[in-house]
PDB file of C-alpha atoms in Angstrom:
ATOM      1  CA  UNK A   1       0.000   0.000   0.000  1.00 44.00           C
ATOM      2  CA  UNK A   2       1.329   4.046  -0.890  1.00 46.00           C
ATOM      3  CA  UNK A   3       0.810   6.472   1.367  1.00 49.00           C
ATOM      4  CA  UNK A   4      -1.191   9.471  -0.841  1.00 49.00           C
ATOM      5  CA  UNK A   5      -0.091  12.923   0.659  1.00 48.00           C
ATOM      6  CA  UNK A   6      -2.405  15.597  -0.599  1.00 50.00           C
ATOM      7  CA  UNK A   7      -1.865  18.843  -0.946  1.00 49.00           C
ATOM      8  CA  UNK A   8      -3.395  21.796   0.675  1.00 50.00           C
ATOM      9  CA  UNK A   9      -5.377  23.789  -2.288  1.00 50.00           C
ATOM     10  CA  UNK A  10      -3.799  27.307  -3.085  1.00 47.00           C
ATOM     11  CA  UNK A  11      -4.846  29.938  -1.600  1.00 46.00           C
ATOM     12  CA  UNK A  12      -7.104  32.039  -4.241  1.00 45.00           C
ATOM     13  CA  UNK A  13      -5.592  35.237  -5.854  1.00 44.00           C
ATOM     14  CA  UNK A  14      -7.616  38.886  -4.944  1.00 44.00           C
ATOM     15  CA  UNK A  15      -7.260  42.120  -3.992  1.00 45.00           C
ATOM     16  CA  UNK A  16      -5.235  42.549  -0.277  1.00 46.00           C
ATOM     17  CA  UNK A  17      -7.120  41.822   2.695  1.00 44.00           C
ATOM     18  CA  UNK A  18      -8.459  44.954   4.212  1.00 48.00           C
ATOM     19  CA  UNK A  19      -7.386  45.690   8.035  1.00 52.00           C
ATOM     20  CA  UNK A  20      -9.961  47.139  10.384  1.00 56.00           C
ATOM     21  CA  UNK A  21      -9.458  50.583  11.562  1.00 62.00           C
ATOM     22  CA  UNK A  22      -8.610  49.559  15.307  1.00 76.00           C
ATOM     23  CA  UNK A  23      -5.633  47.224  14.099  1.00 81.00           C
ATOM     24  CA  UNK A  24      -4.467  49.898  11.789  1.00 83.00           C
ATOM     25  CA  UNK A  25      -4.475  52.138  14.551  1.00 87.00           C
ATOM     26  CA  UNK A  26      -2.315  50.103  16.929  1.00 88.00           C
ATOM     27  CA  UNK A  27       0.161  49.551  14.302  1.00 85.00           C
ATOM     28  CA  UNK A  28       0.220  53.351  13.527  1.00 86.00           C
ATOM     29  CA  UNK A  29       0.913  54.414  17.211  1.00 88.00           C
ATOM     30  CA  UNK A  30       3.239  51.361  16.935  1.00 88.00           C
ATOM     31  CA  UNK A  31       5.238  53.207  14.566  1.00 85.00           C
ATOM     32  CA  UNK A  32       5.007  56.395  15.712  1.00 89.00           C
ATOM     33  CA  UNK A  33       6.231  55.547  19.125  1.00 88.00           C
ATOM     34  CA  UNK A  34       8.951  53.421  17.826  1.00 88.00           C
ATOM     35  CA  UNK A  35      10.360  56.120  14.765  1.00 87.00           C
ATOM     36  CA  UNK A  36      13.568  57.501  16.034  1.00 88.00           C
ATOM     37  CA  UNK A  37      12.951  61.129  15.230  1.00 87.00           C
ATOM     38  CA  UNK A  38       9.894  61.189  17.005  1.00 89.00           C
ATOM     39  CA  UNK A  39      11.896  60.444  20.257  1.00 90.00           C
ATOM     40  CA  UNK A  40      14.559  62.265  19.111  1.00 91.00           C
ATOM     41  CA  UNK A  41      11.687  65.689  18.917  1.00 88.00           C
ATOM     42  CA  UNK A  42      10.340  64.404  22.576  1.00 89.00           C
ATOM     43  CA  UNK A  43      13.648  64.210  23.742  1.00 90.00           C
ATOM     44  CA  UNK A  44      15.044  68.030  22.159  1.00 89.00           C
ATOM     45  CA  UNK A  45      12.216  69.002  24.320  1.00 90.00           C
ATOM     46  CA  UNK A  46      13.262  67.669  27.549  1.00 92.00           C
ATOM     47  CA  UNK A  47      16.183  69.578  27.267  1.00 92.00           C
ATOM     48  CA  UNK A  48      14.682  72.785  25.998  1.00 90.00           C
ATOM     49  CA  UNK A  49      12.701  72.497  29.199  1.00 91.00           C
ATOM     50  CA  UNK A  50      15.849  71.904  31.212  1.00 92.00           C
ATOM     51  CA  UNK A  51      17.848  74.789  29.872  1.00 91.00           C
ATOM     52  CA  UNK A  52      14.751  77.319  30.105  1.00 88.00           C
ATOM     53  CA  UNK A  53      14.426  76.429  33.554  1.00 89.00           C
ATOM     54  CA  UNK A  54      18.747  76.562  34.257  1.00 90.00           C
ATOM     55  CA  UNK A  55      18.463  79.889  32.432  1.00 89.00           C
ATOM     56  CA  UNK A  56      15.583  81.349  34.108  1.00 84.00           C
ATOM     57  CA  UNK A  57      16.928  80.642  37.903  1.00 84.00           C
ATOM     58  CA  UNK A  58      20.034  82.590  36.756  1.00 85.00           C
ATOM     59  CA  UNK A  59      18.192  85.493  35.444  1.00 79.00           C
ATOM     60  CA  UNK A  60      14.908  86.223  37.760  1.00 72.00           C
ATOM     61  CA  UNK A  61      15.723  88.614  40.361  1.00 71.00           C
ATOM     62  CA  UNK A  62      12.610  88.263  41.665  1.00 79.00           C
ATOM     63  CA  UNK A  63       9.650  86.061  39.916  1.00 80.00           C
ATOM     64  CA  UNK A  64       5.521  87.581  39.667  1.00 78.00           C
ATOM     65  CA  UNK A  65       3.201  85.104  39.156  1.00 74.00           C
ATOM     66  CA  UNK A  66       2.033  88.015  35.969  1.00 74.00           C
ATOM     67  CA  UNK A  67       5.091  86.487  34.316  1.00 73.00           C
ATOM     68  CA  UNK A  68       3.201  83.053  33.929  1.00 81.00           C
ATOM     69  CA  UNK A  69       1.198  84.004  31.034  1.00 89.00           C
ATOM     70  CA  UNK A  70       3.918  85.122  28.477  1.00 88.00           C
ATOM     71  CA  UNK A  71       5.802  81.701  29.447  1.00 89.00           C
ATOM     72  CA  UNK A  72       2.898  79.670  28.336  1.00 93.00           C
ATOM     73  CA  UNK A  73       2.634  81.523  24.913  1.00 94.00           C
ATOM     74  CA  UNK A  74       6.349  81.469  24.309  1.00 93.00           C
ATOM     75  CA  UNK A  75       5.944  77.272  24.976  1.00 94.00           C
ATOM     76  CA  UNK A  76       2.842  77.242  23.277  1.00 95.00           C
ATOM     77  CA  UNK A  77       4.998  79.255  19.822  1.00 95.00           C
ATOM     78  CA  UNK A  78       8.204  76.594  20.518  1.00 94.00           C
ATOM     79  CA  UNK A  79       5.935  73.534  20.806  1.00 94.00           C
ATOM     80  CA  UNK A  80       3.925  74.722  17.471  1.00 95.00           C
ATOM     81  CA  UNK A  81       7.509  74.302  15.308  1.00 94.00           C
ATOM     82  CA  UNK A  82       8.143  71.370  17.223  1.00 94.00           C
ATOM     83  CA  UNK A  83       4.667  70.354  16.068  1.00 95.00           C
ATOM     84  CA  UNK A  84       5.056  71.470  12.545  1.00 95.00           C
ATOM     85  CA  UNK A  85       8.595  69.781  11.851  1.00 94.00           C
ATOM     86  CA  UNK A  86       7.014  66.320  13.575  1.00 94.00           C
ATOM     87  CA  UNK A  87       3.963  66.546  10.857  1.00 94.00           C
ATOM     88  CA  UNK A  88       6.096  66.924   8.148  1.00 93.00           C
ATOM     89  CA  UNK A  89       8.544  63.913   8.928  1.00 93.00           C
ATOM     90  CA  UNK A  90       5.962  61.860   9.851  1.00 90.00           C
ATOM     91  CA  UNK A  91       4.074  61.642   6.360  1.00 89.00           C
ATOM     92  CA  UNK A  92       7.739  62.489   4.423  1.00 88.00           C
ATOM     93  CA  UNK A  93       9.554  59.648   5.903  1.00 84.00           C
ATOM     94  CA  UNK A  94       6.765  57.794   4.214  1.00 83.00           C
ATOM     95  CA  UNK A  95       6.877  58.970   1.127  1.00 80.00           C
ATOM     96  CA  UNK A  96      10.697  59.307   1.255  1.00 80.00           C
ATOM     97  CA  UNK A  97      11.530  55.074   2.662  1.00 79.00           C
ATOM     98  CA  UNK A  98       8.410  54.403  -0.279  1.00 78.00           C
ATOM     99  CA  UNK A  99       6.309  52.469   3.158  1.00 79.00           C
ATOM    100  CA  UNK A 100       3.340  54.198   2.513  1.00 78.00           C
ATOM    101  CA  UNK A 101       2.898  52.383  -1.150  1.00 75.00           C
ATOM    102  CA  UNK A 102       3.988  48.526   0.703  1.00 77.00           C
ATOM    103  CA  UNK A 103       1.311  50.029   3.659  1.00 79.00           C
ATOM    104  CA  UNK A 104      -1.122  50.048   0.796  1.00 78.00           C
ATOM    105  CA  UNK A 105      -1.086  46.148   0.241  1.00 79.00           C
ATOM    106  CA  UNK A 106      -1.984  45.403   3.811  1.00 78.00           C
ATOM    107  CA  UNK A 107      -4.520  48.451   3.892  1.00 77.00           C
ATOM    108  CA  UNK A 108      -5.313  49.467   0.413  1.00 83.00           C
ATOM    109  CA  UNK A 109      -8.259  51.585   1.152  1.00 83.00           C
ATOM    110  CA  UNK A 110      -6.271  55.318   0.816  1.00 85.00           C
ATOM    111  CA  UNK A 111      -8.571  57.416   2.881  1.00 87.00           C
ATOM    112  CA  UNK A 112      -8.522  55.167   5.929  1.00 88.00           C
ATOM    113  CA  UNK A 113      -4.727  55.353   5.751  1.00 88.00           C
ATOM    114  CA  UNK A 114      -4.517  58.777   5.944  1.00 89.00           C
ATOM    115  CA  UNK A 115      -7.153  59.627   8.404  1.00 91.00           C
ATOM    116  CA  UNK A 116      -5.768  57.005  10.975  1.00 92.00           C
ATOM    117  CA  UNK A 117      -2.002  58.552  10.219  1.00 92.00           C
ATOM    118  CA  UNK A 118      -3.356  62.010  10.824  1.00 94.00           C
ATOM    119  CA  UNK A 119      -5.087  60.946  13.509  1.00 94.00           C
ATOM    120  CA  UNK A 120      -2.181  59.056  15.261  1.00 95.00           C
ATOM    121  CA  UNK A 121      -0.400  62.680  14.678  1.00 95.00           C
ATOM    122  CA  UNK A 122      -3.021  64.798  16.301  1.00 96.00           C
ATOM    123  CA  UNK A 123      -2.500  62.837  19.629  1.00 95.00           C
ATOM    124  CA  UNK A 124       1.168  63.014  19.623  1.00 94.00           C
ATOM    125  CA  UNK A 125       1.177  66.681  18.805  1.00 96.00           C
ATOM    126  CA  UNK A 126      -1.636  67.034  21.670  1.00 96.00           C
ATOM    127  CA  UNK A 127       0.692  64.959  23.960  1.00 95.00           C
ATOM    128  CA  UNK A 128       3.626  67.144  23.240  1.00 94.00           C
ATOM    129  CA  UNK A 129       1.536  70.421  24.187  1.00 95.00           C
ATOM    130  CA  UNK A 130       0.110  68.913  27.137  1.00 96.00           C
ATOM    131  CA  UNK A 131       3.578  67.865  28.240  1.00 94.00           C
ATOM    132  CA  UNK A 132       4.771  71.715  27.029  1.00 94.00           C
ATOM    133  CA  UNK A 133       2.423  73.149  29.603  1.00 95.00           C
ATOM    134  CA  UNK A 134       2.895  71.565  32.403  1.00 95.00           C
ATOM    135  CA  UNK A 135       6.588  71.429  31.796  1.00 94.00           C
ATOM    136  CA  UNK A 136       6.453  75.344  32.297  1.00 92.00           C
ATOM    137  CA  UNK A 137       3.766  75.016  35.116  1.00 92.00           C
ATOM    138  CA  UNK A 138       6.922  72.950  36.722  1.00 93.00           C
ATOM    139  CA  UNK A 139       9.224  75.918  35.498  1.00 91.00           C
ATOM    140  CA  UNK A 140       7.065  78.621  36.779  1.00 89.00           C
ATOM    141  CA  UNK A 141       6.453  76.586  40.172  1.00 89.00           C
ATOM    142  CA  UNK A 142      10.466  75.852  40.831  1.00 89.00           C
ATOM    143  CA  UNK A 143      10.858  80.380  39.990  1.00 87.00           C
ATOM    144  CA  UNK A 144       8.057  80.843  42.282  1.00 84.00           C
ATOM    145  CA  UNK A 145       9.183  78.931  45.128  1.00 85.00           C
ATOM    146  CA  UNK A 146      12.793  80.000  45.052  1.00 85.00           C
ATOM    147  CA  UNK A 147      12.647  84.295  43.793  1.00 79.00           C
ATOM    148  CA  UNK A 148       9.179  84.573  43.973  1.00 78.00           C
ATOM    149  CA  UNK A 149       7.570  88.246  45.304  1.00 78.00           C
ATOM    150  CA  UNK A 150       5.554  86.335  47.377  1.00 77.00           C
ATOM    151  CA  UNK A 151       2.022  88.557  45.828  1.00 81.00           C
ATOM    152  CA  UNK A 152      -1.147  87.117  46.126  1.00 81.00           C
ATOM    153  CA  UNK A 153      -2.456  85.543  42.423  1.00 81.00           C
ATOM    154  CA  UNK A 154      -4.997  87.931  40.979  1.00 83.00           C
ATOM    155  CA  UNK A 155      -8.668  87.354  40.479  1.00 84.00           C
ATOM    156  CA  UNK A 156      -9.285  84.846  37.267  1.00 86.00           C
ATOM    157  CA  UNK A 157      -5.598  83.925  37.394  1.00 87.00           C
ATOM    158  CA  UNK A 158      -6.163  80.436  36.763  1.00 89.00           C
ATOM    159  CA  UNK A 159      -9.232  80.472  34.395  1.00 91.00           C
ATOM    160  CA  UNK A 160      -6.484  82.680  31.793  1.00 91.00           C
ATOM    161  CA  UNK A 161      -3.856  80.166  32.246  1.00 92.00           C
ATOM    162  CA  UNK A 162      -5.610  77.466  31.482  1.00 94.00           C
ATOM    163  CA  UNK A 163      -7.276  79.184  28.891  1.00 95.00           C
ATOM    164  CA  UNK A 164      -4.216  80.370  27.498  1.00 95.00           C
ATOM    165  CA  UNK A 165      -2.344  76.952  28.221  1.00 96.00           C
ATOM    166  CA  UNK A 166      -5.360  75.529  25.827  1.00 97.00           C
ATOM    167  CA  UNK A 167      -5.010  77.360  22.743  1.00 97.00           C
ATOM    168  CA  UNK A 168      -1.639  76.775  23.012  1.00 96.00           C
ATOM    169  CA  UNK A 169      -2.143  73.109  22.447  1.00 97.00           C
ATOM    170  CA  UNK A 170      -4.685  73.215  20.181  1.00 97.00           C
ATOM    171  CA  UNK A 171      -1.738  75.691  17.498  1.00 97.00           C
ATOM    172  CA  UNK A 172       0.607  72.631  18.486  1.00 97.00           C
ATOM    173  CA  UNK A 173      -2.076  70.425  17.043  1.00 97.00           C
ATOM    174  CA  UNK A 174      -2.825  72.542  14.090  1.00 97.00           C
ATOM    175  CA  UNK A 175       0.932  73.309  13.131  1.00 97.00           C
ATOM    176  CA  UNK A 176       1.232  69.413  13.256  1.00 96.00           C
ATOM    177  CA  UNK A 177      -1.790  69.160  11.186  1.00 96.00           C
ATOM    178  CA  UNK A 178      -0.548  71.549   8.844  1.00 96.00           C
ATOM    179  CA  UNK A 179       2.689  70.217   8.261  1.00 95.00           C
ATOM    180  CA  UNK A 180       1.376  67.209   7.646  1.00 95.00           C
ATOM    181  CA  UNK A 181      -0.927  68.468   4.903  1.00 94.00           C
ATOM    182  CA  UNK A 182       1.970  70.202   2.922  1.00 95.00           C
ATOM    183  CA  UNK A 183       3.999  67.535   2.706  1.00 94.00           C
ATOM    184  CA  UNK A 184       1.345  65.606   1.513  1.00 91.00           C
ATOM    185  CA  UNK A 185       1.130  67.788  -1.260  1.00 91.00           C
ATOM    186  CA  UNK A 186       4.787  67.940  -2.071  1.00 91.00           C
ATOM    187  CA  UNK A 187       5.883  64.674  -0.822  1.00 88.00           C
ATOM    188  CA  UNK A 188       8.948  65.734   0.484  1.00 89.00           C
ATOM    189  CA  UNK A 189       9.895  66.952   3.815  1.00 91.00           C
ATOM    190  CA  UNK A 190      12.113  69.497   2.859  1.00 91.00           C
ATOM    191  CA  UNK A 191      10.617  70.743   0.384  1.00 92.00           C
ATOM    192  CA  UNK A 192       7.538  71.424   2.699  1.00 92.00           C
ATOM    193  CA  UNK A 193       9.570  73.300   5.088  1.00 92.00           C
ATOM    194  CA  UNK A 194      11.498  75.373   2.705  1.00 94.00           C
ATOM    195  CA  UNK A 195       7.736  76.560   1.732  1.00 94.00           C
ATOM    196  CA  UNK A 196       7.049  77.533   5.105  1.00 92.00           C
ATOM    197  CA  UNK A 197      10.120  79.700   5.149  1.00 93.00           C
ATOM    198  CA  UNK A 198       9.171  81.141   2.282  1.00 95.00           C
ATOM    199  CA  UNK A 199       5.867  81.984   3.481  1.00 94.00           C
ATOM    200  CA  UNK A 200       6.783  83.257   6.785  1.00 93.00           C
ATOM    201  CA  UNK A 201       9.907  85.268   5.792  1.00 92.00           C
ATOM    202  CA  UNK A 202       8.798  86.563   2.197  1.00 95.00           C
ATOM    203  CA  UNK A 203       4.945  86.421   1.328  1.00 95.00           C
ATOM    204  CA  UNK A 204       4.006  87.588   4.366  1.00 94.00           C
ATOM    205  CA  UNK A 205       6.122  90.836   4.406  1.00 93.00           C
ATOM    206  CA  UNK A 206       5.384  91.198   0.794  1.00 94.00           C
ATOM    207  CA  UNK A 207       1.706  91.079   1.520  1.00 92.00           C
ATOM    208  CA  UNK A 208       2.308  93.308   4.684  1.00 88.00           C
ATOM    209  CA  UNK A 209       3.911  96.168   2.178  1.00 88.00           C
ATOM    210  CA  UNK A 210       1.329  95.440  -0.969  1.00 89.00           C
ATOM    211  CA  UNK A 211      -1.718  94.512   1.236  1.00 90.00           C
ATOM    212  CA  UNK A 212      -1.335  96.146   4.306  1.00 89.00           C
ATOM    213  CA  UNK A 213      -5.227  95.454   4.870  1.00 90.00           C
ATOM    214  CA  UNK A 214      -4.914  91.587   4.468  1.00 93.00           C
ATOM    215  CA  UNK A 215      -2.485  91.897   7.398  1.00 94.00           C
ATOM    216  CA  UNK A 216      -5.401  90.507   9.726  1.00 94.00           C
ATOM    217  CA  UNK A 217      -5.921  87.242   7.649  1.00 95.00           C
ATOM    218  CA  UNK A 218      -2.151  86.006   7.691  1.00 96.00           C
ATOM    219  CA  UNK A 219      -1.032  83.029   9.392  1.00 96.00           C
ATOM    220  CA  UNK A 220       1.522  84.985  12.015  1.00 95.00           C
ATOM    221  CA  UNK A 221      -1.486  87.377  12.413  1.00 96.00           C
ATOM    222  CA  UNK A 222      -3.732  84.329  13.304  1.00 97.00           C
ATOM    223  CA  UNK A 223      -1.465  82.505  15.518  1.00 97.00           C
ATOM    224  CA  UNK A 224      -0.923  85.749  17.795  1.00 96.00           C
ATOM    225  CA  UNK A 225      -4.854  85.840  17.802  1.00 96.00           C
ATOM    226  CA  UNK A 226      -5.227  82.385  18.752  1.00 97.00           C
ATOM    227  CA  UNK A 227      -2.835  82.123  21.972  1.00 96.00           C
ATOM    228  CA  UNK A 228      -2.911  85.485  23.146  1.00 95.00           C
ATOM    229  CA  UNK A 229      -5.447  86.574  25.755  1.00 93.00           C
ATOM    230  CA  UNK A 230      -8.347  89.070  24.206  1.00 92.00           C
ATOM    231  CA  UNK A 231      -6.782  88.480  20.377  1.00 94.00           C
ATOM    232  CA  UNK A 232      -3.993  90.232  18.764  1.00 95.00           C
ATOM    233  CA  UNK A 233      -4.455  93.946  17.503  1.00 94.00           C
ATOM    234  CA  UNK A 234      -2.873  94.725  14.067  1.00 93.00           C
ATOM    235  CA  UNK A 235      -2.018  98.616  13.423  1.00 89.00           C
ATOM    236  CA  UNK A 236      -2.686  99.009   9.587  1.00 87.00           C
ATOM    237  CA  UNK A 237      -1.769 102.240   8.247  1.00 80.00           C
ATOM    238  CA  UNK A 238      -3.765 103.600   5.787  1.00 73.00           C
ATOM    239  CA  UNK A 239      -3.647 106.527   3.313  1.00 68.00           C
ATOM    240  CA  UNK A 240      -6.204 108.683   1.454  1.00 65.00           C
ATOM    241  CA  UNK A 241      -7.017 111.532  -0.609  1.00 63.00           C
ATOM    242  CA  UNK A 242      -8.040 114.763   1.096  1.00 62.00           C
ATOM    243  CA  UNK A 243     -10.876 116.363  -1.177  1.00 68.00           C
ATOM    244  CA  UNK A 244     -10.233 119.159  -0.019  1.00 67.00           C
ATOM    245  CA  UNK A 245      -6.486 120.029  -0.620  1.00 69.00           C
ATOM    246  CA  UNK A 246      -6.020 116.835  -3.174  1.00 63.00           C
ATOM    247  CA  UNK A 247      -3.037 115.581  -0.570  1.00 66.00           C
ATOM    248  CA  UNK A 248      -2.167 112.145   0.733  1.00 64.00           C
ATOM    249  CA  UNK A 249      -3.026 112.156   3.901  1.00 65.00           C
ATOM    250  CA  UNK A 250      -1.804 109.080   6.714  1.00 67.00           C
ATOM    251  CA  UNK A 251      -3.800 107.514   9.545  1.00 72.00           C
ATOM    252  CA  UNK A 252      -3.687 104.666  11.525  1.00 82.00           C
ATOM    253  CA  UNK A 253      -6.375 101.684  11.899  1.00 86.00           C
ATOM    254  CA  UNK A 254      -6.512  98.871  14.768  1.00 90.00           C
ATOM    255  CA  UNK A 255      -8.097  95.611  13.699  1.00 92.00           C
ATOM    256  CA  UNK A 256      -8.677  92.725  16.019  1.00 95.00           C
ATOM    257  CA  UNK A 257      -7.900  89.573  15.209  1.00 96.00           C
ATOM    258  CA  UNK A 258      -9.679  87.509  18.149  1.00 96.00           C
ATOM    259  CA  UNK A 259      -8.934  84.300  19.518  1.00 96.00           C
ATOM    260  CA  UNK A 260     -11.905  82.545  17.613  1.00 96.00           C
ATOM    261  CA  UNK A 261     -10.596  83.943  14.016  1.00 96.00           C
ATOM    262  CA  UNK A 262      -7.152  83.226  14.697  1.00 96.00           C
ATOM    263  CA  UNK A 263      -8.323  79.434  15.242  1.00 97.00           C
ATOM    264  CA  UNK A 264     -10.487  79.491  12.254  1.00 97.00           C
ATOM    265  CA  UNK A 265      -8.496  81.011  10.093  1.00 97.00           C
ATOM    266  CA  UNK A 266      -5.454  78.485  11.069  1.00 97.00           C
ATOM    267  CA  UNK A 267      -7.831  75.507  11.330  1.00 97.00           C
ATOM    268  CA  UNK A 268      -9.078  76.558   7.751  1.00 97.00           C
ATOM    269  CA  UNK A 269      -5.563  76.585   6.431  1.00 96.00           C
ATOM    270  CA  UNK A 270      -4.576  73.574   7.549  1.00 96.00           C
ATOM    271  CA  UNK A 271      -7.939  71.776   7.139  1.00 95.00           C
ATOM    272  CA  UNK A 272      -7.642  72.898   3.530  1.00 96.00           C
ATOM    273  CA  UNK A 273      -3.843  71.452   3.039  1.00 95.00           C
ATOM    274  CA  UNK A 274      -5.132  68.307   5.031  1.00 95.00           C
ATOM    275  CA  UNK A 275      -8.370  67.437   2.320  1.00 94.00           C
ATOM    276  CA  UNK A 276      -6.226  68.705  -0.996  1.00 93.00           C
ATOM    277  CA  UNK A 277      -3.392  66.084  -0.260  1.00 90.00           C
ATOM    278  CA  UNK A 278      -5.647  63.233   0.418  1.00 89.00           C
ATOM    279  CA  UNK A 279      -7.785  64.094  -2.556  1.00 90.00           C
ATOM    280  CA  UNK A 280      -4.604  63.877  -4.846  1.00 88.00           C
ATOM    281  CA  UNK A 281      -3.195  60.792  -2.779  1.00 85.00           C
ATOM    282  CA  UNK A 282      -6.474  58.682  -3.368  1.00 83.00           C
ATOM    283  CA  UNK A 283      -6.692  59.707  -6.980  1.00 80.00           C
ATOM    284  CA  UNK A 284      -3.069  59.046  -7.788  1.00 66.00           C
ATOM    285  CA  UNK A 285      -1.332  55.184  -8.667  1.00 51.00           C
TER     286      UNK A 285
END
């Protein structure tokens, strides 16, 4: 008698198995805990902490609990490039190591990608403002207790902080956000950044001497209205015709860009980057 050994039938050929979004989303936070310039960011902080705090016992005199505020906004501004930088690496390394195509066989529906990769990013930029904050709550606590004036805090102390301390994570979220959207449109981390500069250092002072009045709408303009308490105030100046004499004549006009424009205006820009990239990602081979 012979032994017959069959064979197992082959598996049938079809499109890749689709992942559900909760396993997509462990592997995503997988990855972005494990990439090394994600720890390398968390880490830059750490020490940015350490030094502001070094720096700040050697140069208080005496510390006022007013001096709380600006040291949440100037955290709030450093954690935003942090923010920004960490959104464009995270898609760019993608595009950059080619893992976001291979990604595509295990999850080939595009959107879902994206939105769980953004998503992943929105909670590590959160974490990184949270972590910010209280890092200068710590700062602010260690000046307080060793060259502090020893005042009373003032009425609603706490409810600005904390409102303050707020927006400032939610422009860490939205630089990340908007970083991320770039350089989904340019595939390229550098190339995304080098747009920002360009942005921030030439467009905007163009527009400033062109456009004085579309001063209010710019990005700077909105992030200064978003973390500052009561809005930012932007002093256009103005010139007109006097009917009388037919002369130029100058003034000055204050326009307030609140906290709720400034976050609008920011979440729009961003939003906008966000949709355009995954558009032209889903539609593209």
């Amino acid at each position: 008698m012979s032994a017959v050994v069959e064979q197992p039938p082959a598996p049938a050929e079809g499109p890749p198995v689709s992942q559900g979004p909760s396993g997509l989303l462990r592997a995503e936070s997988h990855r972005f805990r494990a990439r090394r310039f994600v720890q390398v960011l968390f880490g830059l902080a750490v020490l940015g902490w350490l030094a502001t705090t070094v720096i700040s016992l050697t140069q208080f005199g005496t510390f006022s609990a007013q001096n709380t505020v600006p040291g949440a906004i100037g955290f709030a501004v450093a954690g935003s490039a942090l923010a920004l930088v960490l959104g464009a690496t995270w898609i760019g390394a993608e595009w950059s190591t080619r893992s976001l195509v291979s990604l595509l066989f295990w999850e080939p529906r595009r959107v879902r990608v994206m939105a769980v990769k953004l998503a992943v990013l929105a909670l590590g930029a959160a974490l990184l403002g949270i972590l910010l904050q209280a890092a200068w709550l710590a700062t602010a606590s260690i000046l307080d207790a060793t060259a502090g004036d020893g005042r009373a805090l003032p009425d609603g102390f706490w409810g600005d902080l904390l409102g303050t301390q707020a927006r400032g994570v939610l422009l860490t979220v939205l630089a990340a956000v908007g970083g991320f959207g770039l350089t989904s449109l340019v595939r390229n981390t550098g190339a995304a950044l080098g747009i920002g500069f360009v942005y921030f250092a030439v467009v905007e002072t163009a527009v400033a001497i062109l456009r004085p009045a579309w001063q209010p709408w710019l990005l700077s303009s909105s992030v200064a209205g978003l973390v500052l308490p009561g809005g930012h105030t932007v002093v256009l100046v103005e010139e007109a015709v006097d009917p009388a004499t037919g002369s130029l004549v100058g003034g000055t006009r204050e326009v307030l860009v609140g906290n709720l424009q400034g976050g609008l205006v920011l979440g729009l820009a961003a939003g906008a980057a966000v949709v355009l990239g995954v558009v032209l990602f889903a539609r593209r081979d």
